mmCIF file of C-alpha atoms in Angstrom:
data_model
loop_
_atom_site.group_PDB
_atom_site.id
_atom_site.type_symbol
_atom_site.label_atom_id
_atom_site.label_comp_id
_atom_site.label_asym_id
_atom_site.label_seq_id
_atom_site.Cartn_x
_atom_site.Cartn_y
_atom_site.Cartn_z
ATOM 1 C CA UNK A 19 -6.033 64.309 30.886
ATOM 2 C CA UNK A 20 -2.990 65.421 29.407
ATOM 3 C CA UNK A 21 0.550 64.973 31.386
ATOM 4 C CA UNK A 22 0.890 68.757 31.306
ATOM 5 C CA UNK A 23 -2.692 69.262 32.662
ATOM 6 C CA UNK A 24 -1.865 66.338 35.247
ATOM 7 C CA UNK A 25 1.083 68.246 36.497
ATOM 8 C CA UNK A 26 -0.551 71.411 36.707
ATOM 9 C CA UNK A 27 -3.257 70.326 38.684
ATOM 10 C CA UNK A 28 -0.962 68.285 41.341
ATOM 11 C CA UNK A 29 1.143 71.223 41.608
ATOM 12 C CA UNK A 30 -2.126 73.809 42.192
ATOM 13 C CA UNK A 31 -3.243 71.483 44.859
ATOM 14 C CA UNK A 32 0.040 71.383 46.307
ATOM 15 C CA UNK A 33 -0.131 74.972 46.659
ATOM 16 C CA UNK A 34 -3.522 75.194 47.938
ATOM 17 C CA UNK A 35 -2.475 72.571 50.670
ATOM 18 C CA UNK A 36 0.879 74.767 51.393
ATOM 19 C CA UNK A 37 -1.543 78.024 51.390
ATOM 20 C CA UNK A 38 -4.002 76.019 53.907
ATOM 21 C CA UNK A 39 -6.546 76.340 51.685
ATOM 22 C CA UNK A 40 -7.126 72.968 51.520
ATOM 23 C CA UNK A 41 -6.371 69.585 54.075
ATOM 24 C CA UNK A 42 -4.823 66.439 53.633
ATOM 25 C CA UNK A 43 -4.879 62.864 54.711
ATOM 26 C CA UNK A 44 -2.319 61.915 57.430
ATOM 27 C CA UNK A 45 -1.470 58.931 58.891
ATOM 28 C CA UNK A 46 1.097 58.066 61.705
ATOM 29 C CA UNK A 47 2.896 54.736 60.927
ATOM 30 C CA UNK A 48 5.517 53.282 63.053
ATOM 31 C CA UNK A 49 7.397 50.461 61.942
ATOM 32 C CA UNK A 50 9.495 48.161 64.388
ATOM 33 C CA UNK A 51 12.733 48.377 64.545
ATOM 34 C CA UNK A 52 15.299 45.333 63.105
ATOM 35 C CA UNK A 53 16.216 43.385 65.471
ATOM 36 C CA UNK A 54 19.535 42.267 65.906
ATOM 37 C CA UNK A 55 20.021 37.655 65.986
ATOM 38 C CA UNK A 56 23.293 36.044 67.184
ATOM 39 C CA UNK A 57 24.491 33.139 65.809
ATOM 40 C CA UNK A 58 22.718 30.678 68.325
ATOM 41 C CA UNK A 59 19.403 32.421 67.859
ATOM 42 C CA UNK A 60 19.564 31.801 64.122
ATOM 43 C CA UNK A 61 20.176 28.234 64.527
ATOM 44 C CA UNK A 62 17.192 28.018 67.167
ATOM 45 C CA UNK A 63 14.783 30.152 64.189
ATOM 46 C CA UNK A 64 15.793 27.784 61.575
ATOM 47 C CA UNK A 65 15.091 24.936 63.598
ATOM 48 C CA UNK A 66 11.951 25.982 64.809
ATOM 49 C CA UNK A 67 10.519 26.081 61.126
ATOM 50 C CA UNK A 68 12.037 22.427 60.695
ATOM 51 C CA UNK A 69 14.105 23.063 58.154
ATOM 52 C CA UNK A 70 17.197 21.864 56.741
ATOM 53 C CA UNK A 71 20.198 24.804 56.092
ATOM 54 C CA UNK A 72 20.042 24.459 52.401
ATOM 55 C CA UNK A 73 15.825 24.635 52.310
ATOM 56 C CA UNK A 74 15.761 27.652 55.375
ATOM 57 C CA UNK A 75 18.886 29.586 52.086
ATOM 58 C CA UNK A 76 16.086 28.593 49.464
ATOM 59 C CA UNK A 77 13.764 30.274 51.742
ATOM 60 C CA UNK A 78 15.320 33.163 52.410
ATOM 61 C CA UNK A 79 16.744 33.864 49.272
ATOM 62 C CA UNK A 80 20.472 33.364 49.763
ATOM 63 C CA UNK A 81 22.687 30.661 49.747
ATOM 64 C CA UNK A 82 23.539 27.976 51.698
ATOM 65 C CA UNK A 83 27.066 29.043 52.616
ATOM 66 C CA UNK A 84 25.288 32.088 54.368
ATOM 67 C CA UNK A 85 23.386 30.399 56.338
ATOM 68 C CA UNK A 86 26.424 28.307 57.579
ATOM 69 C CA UNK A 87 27.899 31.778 58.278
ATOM 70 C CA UNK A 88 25.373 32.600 60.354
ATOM 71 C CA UNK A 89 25.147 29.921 62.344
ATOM 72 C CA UNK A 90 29.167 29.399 62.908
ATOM 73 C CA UNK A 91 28.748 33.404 63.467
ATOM 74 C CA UNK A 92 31.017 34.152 60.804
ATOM 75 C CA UNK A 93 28.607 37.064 59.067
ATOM 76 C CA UNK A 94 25.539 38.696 60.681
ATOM 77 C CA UNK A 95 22.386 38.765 58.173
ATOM 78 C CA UNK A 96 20.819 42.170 57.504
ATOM 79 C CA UNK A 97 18.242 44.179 56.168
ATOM 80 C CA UNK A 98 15.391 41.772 54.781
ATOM 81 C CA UNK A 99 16.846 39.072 56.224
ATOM 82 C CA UNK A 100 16.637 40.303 59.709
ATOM 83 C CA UNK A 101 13.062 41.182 58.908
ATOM 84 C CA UNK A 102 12.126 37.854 58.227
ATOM 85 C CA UNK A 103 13.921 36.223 60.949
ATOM 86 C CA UNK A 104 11.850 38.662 63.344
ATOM 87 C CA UNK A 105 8.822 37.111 61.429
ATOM 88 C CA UNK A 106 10.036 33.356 61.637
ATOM 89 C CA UNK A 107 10.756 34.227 65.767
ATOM 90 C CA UNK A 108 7.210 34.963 66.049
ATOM 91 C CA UNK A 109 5.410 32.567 63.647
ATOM 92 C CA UNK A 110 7.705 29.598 62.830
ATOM 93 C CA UNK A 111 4.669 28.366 60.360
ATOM 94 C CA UNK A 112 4.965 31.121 58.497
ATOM 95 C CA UNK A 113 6.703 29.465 54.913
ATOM 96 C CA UNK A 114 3.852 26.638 54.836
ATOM 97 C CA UNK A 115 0.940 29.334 56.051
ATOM 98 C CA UNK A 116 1.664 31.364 52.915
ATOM 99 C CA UNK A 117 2.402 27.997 50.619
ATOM 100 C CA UNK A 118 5.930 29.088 50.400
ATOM 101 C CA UNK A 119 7.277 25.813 51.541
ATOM 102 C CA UNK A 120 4.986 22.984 50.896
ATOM 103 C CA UNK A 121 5.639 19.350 53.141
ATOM 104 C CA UNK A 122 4.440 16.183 52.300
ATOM 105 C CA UNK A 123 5.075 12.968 53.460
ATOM 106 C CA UNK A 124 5.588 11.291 56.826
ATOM 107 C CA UNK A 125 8.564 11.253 59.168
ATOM 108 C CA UNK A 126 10.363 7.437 59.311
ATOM 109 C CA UNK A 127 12.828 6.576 62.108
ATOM 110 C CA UNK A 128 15.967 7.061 60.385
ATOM 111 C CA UNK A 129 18.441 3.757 60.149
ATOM 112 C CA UNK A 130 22.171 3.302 59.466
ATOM 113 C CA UNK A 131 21.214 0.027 58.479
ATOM 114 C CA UNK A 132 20.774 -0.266 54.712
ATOM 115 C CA UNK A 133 17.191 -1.415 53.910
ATOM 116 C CA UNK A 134 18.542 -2.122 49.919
ATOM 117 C CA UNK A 135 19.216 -5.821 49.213
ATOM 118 C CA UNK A 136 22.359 -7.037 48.788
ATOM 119 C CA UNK A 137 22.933 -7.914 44.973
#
């Protein structure tokens, strides 16, 4: 079908539809609204997905310095952000349920004594 033929036949069934001639397909969707994290709820988010500052940035897709923002409540994230921290409240197993974080490994007690011997 040609683009002008295309065209010609959305706009005739747009018309038809307008006319009520013909009926349409409709579907209520609501979506929730952002929600709105202070600085301490952040920090409790992040830590609930047990990760570091720099690997929640990586995760979210900004930088580490934002993150630090956040938490000191310096800047307030927004838009997608927000979304995902709404997500991340409500699933903290999100990043490794969708393979977007990946952990491996075993937990060690950490030391401050150095296991390296001395040369």
């Amino acid at each position: 079908m040609s683009v002008y033929k295309s065209i010609t036949k959305g706009l005739k069934e747009a018309i038809d539809y307008e006319k009520g001639a013909v009926s349409a397909r409709t579907a209520k969707v609501r979506v929730e609204p952002l929600l709105k994290f202070d600085k301490a709820e952040i920090k409790t988010i992040r830590n609930s997905t047990q990760m570091t500052q720099v690997v929640f940035a990586r995760f979210l897709g900004v930088s580490p310095k934002t993150v630090e923002a956040w938490e000191a409540g310096r800047n307030m994230p927004d838009g997608p952000a927000r979304r995902m921290l709404s997500m991340l409240k409500q699933d903290p197993n999100i990043p490794v349920k969708y393979k977007i974080i990946e952990r491996s490994g075993t937990r060690t007690p950490h030391s401050r004594k150095s296991s390296r011997s001395p040369l």
